[in-house]
């Protein structure tokens, strides 16, 4: 079964190392070695993570002479945020109902 782009994004975001890589790339382009440094990971190890991020469309890898910078691509993150935002109304209604319920319980305990 082929995966859809949104599933690829959420799958890529499921790993804390990949989320940390994206956070670093939000500061600007970085090489494989720069990205690997905080994780004490080998080049091939970090490259596997970068391939997942690239396949999900979350990063773009370039080539400038010997330097292969990676940079953040925000469009897929926006699409994931928009999808999640679709459910915000449901969450807010649920929290509103919980607030009402807690106020009712508090009122009963004060008056009872």
Tab-separated table of N, CA and C in Angstrom:
chain	number	residue	atom	x	y	z
A	1	UNK	N	0.838	-1.180	0.000
A	1	UNK	CA	0.000	0.000	0.000
A	1	UNK	C	0.886	1.249	0.000
A	2	UNK	N	0.656	2.128	-0.922
A	2	UNK	CA	1.443	3.356	-1.019
A	2	UNK	C	1.020	4.320	0.085
A	3	UNK	N	2.000	5.014	0.649
A	3	UNK	CA	1.663	5.980	1.686
A	3	UNK	C	1.388	7.334	1.048
A	4	UNK	N	0.650	8.132	1.757
A	4	UNK	CA	0.340	9.477	1.278
A	4	UNK	C	1.334	10.461	1.895
A	5	UNK	N	1.437	11.647	1.327
A	5	UNK	CA	2.420	12.627	1.830
A	5	UNK	C	2.249	12.965	3.305
A	6	UNK	N	1.012	13.097	3.771
A	6	UNK	CA	0.789	13.441	5.173
A	6	UNK	C	1.272	12.318	6.093
A	7	UNK	N	1.058	11.072	5.700
A	7	UNK	CA	1.554	9.938	6.494
A	7	UNK	C	3.075	9.938	6.535
A	8	UNK	N	3.705	10.277	5.419
A	8	UNK	CA	5.165	10.355	5.380
A	8	UNK	C	5.682	11.419	6.340
A	9	UNK	N	4.988	12.557	6.388
A	9	UNK	CA	5.400	13.648	7.285
A	9	UNK	C	5.281	13.206	8.737
A	10	UNK	N	4.127	12.649	9.108
A	10	UNK	CA	3.950	12.237	10.499
A	10	UNK	C	4.905	11.105	10.871
A	11	UNK	N	5.174	10.220	9.954
A	11	UNK	CA	6.132	9.140	10.212
A	11	UNK	C	7.529	9.713	10.449
A	12	UNK	N	7.918	10.674	9.630
A	12	UNK	CA	9.235	11.299	9.803
A	12	UNK	C	9.314	12.051	11.126
A	13	UNK	N	8.230	12.704	11.511
A	13	UNK	CA	8.210	13.481	12.748
A	13	UNK	C	8.141	12.602	13.996
A	14	UNK	N	7.859	11.323	13.825
A	14	UNK	CA	7.727	10.423	14.974
A	14	UNK	C	9.056	10.165	15.677
A	15	UNK	N	10.157	10.449	15.020
A	15	UNK	CA	11.474	10.172	15.593
A	15	UNK	C	12.065	11.441	16.208
A	16	UNK	N	12.500	11.389	17.486
A	16	UNK	CA	13.038	12.592	18.135
A	16	UNK	C	14.322	13.114	17.487
A	17	UNK	N	15.137	12.239	16.929
A	17	UNK	CA	16.354	12.698	16.252
A	17	UNK	C	15.979	13.523	15.030
A	18	UNK	N	14.998	13.071	14.281
A	18	UNK	CA	14.585	13.824	13.089
A	18	UNK	C	13.944	15.151	13.474
A	19	UNK	N	13.190	15.164	14.572
A	19	UNK	CA	12.621	16.448	15.014
A	19	UNK	C	13.732	17.404	15.421
A	20	UNK	N	14.776	16.894	16.059
A	20	UNK	CA	15.913	17.736	16.455
A	20	UNK	C	16.650	18.253	15.217
A	21	UNK	N	16.760	17.422	14.200
A	21	UNK	CA	17.395	17.855	12.945
A	21	UNK	C	16.595	18.994	12.339
A	22	UNK	N	15.269	18.858	12.317
A	22	UNK	CA	14.429	19.929	11.767
A	22	UNK	C	14.574	21.210	12.581
A	23	UNK	N	14.651	21.073	13.898
A	23	UNK	CA	14.833	22.258	14.751
A	23	UNK	C	16.150	22.946	14.417
A	24	UNK	N	17.198	22.175	14.203
A	24	UNK	CA	18.493	22.756	13.828
A	24	UNK	C	18.409	23.435	12.468
A	25	UNK	N	17.735	22.792	11.512
A	25	UNK	CA	17.636	23.371	10.170
A	25	UNK	C	16.745	24.611	10.146
A	26	UNK	N	15.900	24.774	11.143
A	26	UNK	CA	15.096	25.996	11.237
A	26	UNK	C	15.994	27.211	11.468
A	27	UNK	N	17.218	26.963	11.954
A	27	UNK	CA	18.179	28.054	12.165
A	27	UNK	C	18.972	28.379	10.915
A	28	UNK	N	18.936	27.481	9.928
A	28	UNK	CA	19.680	27.699	8.689
A	28	UNK	C	20.240	26.394	8.147
A	29	UNK	N	20.763	26.473	6.942
A	29	UNK	CA	21.331	25.300	6.280
A	29	UNK	C	22.462	24.700	7.104
A	30	UNK	N	22.657	23.391	6.933
A	30	UNK	CA	23.734	22.708	7.647
A	30	UNK	C	24.194	21.512	6.835
A	31	UNK	N	25.455	21.152	7.014
A	31	UNK	CA	26.014	19.978	6.349
A	31	UNK	C	25.681	18.724	7.152
A	32	UNK	N	25.914	17.586	6.551
A	32	UNK	CA	25.692	16.302	7.231
A	32	UNK	C	26.516	16.250	8.514
A	33	UNK	N	27.778	16.651	8.431
A	33	UNK	CA	28.643	16.623	9.620
A	33	UNK	C	28.137	17.550	10.711
A	34	UNK	N	27.661	18.732	10.333
A	34	UNK	CA	27.111	19.667	11.323
A	34	UNK	C	25.868	19.084	11.984
A	35	UNK	N	25.042	18.421	11.200
A	35	UNK	CA	23.818	17.828	11.747
A	35	UNK	C	24.114	16.622	12.627
A	36	UNK	N	25.156	15.876	12.296
A	36	UNK	CA	25.495	14.666	13.047
A	36	UNK	C	26.141	14.981	14.398
A	37	UNK	N	26.832	16.112	14.487
A	37	UNK	CA	27.651	16.429	15.663
A	37	UNK	C	26.919	16.322	17.008
A	38	UNK	N	25.748	16.913	17.191
A	38	UNK	CA	25.108	16.838	18.513
A	38	UNK	C	24.675	15.428	18.909
A	39	UNK	N	24.558	14.549	17.932
A	39	UNK	CA	24.065	13.203	18.203
A	39	UNK	C	25.195	12.187	18.330
A	40	UNK	N	26.422	12.624	18.108
A	40	UNK	CA	27.568	11.718	18.097
A	40	UNK	C	27.228	10.507	17.224
A	41	UNK	N	26.758	10.821	16.025
A	41	UNK	CA	26.303	9.811	15.082
A	41	UNK	C	27.238	9.824	13.874
A	42	UNK	N	27.365	8.700	13.230
A	42	UNK	CA	28.195	8.621	12.031
A	42	UNK	C	27.496	9.319	10.865
A	43	UNK	N	28.263	9.622	9.840
A	43	UNK	CA	27.691	10.194	8.624
A	43	UNK	C	26.604	9.322	8.033
A	44	UNK	N	26.853	8.002	7.880
A	44	UNK	CA	25.801	7.132	7.346
A	44	UNK	C	24.556	7.085	8.239
A	45	UNK	N	24.747	7.152	9.540
A	45	UNK	CA	23.602	7.131	10.465
A	45	UNK	C	22.722	8.350	10.293
A	46	UNK	N	23.343	9.516	10.229
A	46	UNK	CA	22.563	10.743	10.062
A	46	UNK	C	21.970	10.799	8.659
A	47	UNK	N	22.690	10.242	7.676
A	47	UNK	CA	22.181	10.230	6.297
A	47	UNK	C	20.875	9.460	6.181
A	48	UNK	N	20.733	8.396	6.963
A	48	UNK	CA	19.474	7.635	6.950
A	48	UNK	C	18.319	8.514	7.414
A	49	UNK	N	18.555	9.286	8.469
A	49	UNK	CA	17.518	10.199	8.956
A	49	UNK	C	17.213	11.271	7.908
A	50	UNK	N	18.255	11.786	7.276
A	50	UNK	CA	18.052	12.817	6.264
A	50	UNK	C	17.262	12.290	5.078
A	51	UNK	N	17.484	11.045	4.706
A	51	UNK	CA	16.729	10.450	3.599
A	51	UNK	C	15.247	10.354	3.938
A	52	UNK	N	14.932	9.995	5.178
A	52	UNK	CA	13.528	9.932	5.598
A	52	UNK	C	12.903	11.323	5.534
A	53	UNK	N	13.627	12.318	6.035
A	53	UNK	CA	13.126	13.693	6.015
A	53	UNK	C	12.968	14.198	4.583
A	54	UNK	N	13.902	13.847	3.735
A	54	UNK	CA	13.842	14.265	2.335
A	54	UNK	C	12.670	13.585	1.615
A	55	UNK	N	12.475	12.312	1.860
A	55	UNK	CA	11.377	11.565	1.241
A	55	UNK	C	10.021	12.151	1.661
A	56	UNK	N	9.944	12.648	2.892
A	56	UNK	CA	8.714	13.265	3.386
A	56	UNK	C	8.567	14.706	2.894
A	57	UNK	N	9.579	15.218	2.219
A	57	UNK	CA	9.525	16.581	1.708
A	57	UNK	C	9.841	17.636	2.747
A	58	UNK	N	10.343	17.217	3.906
A	58	UNK	CA	10.608	18.153	4.992
A	58	UNK	C	11.942	18.873	4.862
A	59	UNK	N	12.847	18.309	4.075
A	59	UNK	CA	14.119	18.982	3.817
A	59	UNK	C	14.444	18.887	2.330
A	60	UNK	N	15.302	19.768	1.912
A	60	UNK	CA	15.852	19.750	0.558
A	60	UNK	C	17.364	19.710	0.714
A	61	UNK	N	17.983	18.823	-0.025
A	61	UNK	CA	19.442	18.704	0.039
A	61	UNK	C	20.033	19.258	-1.247
A	62	UNK	N	21.029	20.096	-1.088
A	62	UNK	CA	21.659	20.727	-2.233
A	62	UNK	C	23.079	20.254	-2.432
A	63	UNK	N	23.729	20.871	-3.374
A	63	UNK	CA	25.142	20.566	-3.614
A	63	UNK	C	25.817	21.868	-4.019
A	64	UNK	N	26.792	22.240	-3.234
A	64	UNK	CA	27.617	23.414	-3.524
A	64	UNK	C	29.059	22.957	-3.408
A	65	UNK	N	29.659	22.654	-4.527
A	65	UNK	CA	31.026	22.101	-4.568
A	65	UNK	C	31.066	20.835	-3.727
A	66	UNK	N	31.902	20.805	-2.701
A	66	UNK	CA	32.013	19.629	-1.841
A	66	UNK	C	30.979	19.651	-0.706
A	67	UNK	N	30.347	20.795	-0.512
A	67	UNK	CA	29.405	20.970	0.591
A	67	UNK	C	28.014	20.574	0.142
A	68	UNK	N	27.349	19.707	0.911
A	68	UNK	CA	25.981	19.274	0.594
A	68	UNK	C	25.050	19.780	1.687
A	69	UNK	N	24.640	21.025	1.583
A	69	UNK	CA	23.790	21.576	2.645
A	69	UNK	C	22.372	21.016	2.586
A	70	UNK	N	21.793	20.884	3.749
A	70	UNK	CA	20.381	20.529	3.860
A	70	UNK	C	19.666	21.761	4.376
A	71	UNK	N	18.436	21.954	3.920
A	71	UNK	CA	17.646	23.077	4.420
A	71	UNK	C	16.212	22.621	4.657
A	72	UNK	N	15.558	23.310	5.558
A	72	UNK	CA	14.194	23.002	5.945
A	72	UNK	C	13.226	23.389	4.833
A	73	UNK	N	12.250	22.555	4.598
A	73	UNK	CA	11.154	22.847	3.666
A	73	UNK	C	9.884	22.879	4.516
A	74	UNK	N	9.267	24.042	4.646
A	74	UNK	CA	8.178	24.214	5.612
A	74	UNK	C	6.792	23.844	5.090
A	75	UNK	N	6.610	23.739	3.795
A	75	UNK	CA	5.283	23.457	3.242
A	75	UNK	C	4.656	22.197	3.845
A	76	UNK	N	5.374	21.055	3.921
A	76	UNK	CA	4.756	19.865	4.516
A	76	UNK	C	4.384	20.043	5.993
A	77	UNK	N	5.159	20.837	6.721
A	77	UNK	CA	4.824	21.104	8.120
A	77	UNK	C	3.537	21.907	8.213
A	78	UNK	N	3.365	22.854	7.320
A	78	UNK	CA	2.132	23.659	7.282
A	78	UNK	C	0.937	22.772	6.976
A	79	UNK	N	1.096	21.855	6.033
A	79	UNK	CA	0.004	20.946	5.686
A	79	UNK	C	-0.366	20.056	6.872
A	80	UNK	N	0.633	19.585	7.610
A	80	UNK	CA	0.358	18.765	8.801
A	80	UNK	C	-0.331	19.609	9.879
A	81	UNK	N	0.124	20.831	10.066
A	81	UNK	CA	-0.494	21.721	11.053
A	81	UNK	C	-1.933	22.035	10.665
A	82	UNK	N	-2.181	22.258	9.381
A	82	UNK	CA	-3.544	22.525	8.916
A	82	UNK	C	-4.453	21.324	9.174
A	83	UNK	N	-3.924	20.125	8.947
A	83	UNK	CA	-4.711	18.920	9.179
A	83	UNK	C	-5.068	18.802	10.662
A	84	UNK	N	-4.091	19.047	11.527
A	84	UNK	CA	-4.345	18.992	12.965
A	84	UNK	C	-5.318	20.082	13.403
A	85	UNK	N	-5.192	21.248	12.795
A	85	UNK	CA	-6.044	22.378	13.151
A	85	UNK	C	-7.516	22.078	12.868
A	86	UNK	N	-7.748	21.211	11.897
A	86	UNK	CA	-9.119	20.810	11.565
A	86	UNK	C	-9.815	20.229	12.797
A	87	UNK	N	-9.072	19.625	13.698
A	87	UNK	CA	-9.626	19.003	14.895
A	87	UNK	C	-9.630	19.919	16.110
A	88	UNK	N	-9.094	21.108	15.972
A	88	UNK	CA	-9.021	22.052	17.096
A	88	UNK	C	-10.415	22.342	17.659
A	89	UNK	N	-11.397	22.518	16.793
A	89	UNK	CA	-12.762	22.822	17.224
A	89	UNK	C	-13.274	21.712	18.154
A	90	UNK	N	-13.024	20.474	17.795
A	90	UNK	CA	-13.444	19.341	18.622
A	90	UNK	C	-12.761	19.402	19.991
A	91	UNK	N	-11.464	19.645	20.009
A	91	UNK	CA	-10.727	19.702	21.271
A	91	UNK	C	-11.248	20.832	22.148
A	92	UNK	N	-11.469	22.000	21.533
A	92	UNK	CA	-11.934	23.139	22.308
A	92	UNK	C	-13.307	22.878	22.901
A	93	UNK	N	-14.208	22.253	22.135
A	93	UNK	CA	-15.522	21.899	22.669
A	93	UNK	C	-15.393	20.913	23.817
A	94	UNK	N	-14.506	19.944	23.679
A	94	UNK	CA	-14.304	18.959	24.745
A	94	UNK	C	-13.798	19.632	26.013
A	95	UNK	N	-12.869	20.568	25.881
A	95	UNK	CA	-12.351	21.277	27.050
A	95	UNK	C	-13.426	22.167	27.667
A	96	UNK	N	-14.249	22.786	26.824
A	96	UNK	CA	-15.338	23.614	27.348
A	96	UNK	C	-16.309	22.765	28.167
A	97	UNK	N	-16.653	21.564	27.664
A	97	UNK	CA	-17.546	20.665	28.402
A	97	UNK	C	-16.902	20.230	29.714
A	98	UNK	N	-15.613	19.971	29.701
A	98	UNK	CA	-14.909	19.586	30.926
A	98	UNK	C	-14.931	20.734	31.934
A	99	UNK	N	-14.692	21.955	31.472
A	99	UNK	CA	-14.743	23.118	32.369
A	99	UNK	C	-16.120	23.245	33.013
A	100	UNK	N	-17.170	23.093	32.206
A	100	UNK	CA	-18.534	23.183	32.737
A	100	UNK	C	-18.772	22.100	33.786
A	101	UNK	N	-18.328	20.898	33.496
A	101	UNK	CA	-18.495	19.775	34.423
A	101	UNK	C	-17.747	20.046	35.734
A	102	UNK	N	-16.523	20.529	35.639
A	102	UNK	CA	-15.740	20.805	36.849
A	102	UNK	C	-16.353	21.937	37.664
A	103	UNK	N	-16.899	22.937	36.996
A	103	UNK	CA	-17.575	24.025	37.714
A	103	UNK	C	-18.825	23.496	38.428
A	104	UNK	N	-19.541	22.603	37.763
A	104	UNK	CA	-20.744	22.027	38.372
A	104	UNK	C	-20.375	21.218	39.608
A	105	UNK	N	-19.314	20.436	39.508
A	105	UNK	CA	-18.876	19.631	40.660
A	105	UNK	C	-18.429	20.537	41.800
A	106	UNK	N	-17.674	21.579	41.458
A	106	UNK	CA	-17.200	22.514	42.483
A	106	UNK	C	-18.381	23.220	43.147
A	107	UNK	N	-19.398	23.583	42.368
A	107	UNK	CA	-20.584	24.238	42.909
A	107	UNK	C	-21.348	23.327	43.849
A	108	UNK	N	-21.452	22.059	43.515
A	108	UNK	CA	-22.151	21.106	44.371
A	108	UNK	C	-21.414	20.903	45.692
A	109	UNK	N	-20.068	20.828	45.617
A	109	UNK	CA	-19.311	20.593	46.839
A	109	UNK	C	-19.321	21.824	47.755
A	110	UNK	N	-19.415	23.013	47.172
A	110	UNK	CA	-19.490	24.237	47.994
A	110	UNK	C	-20.864	24.382	48.634
A	111	UNK	N	-21.890	23.987	47.879
A	111	UNK	CA	-23.256	24.163	48.385
A	111	UNK	C	-23.758	22.963	49.166
A	112	UNK	N	-23.029	21.843	49.107
A	112	UNK	CA	-23.560	20.634	49.687
A	112	UNK	C	-22.968	20.318	50.956
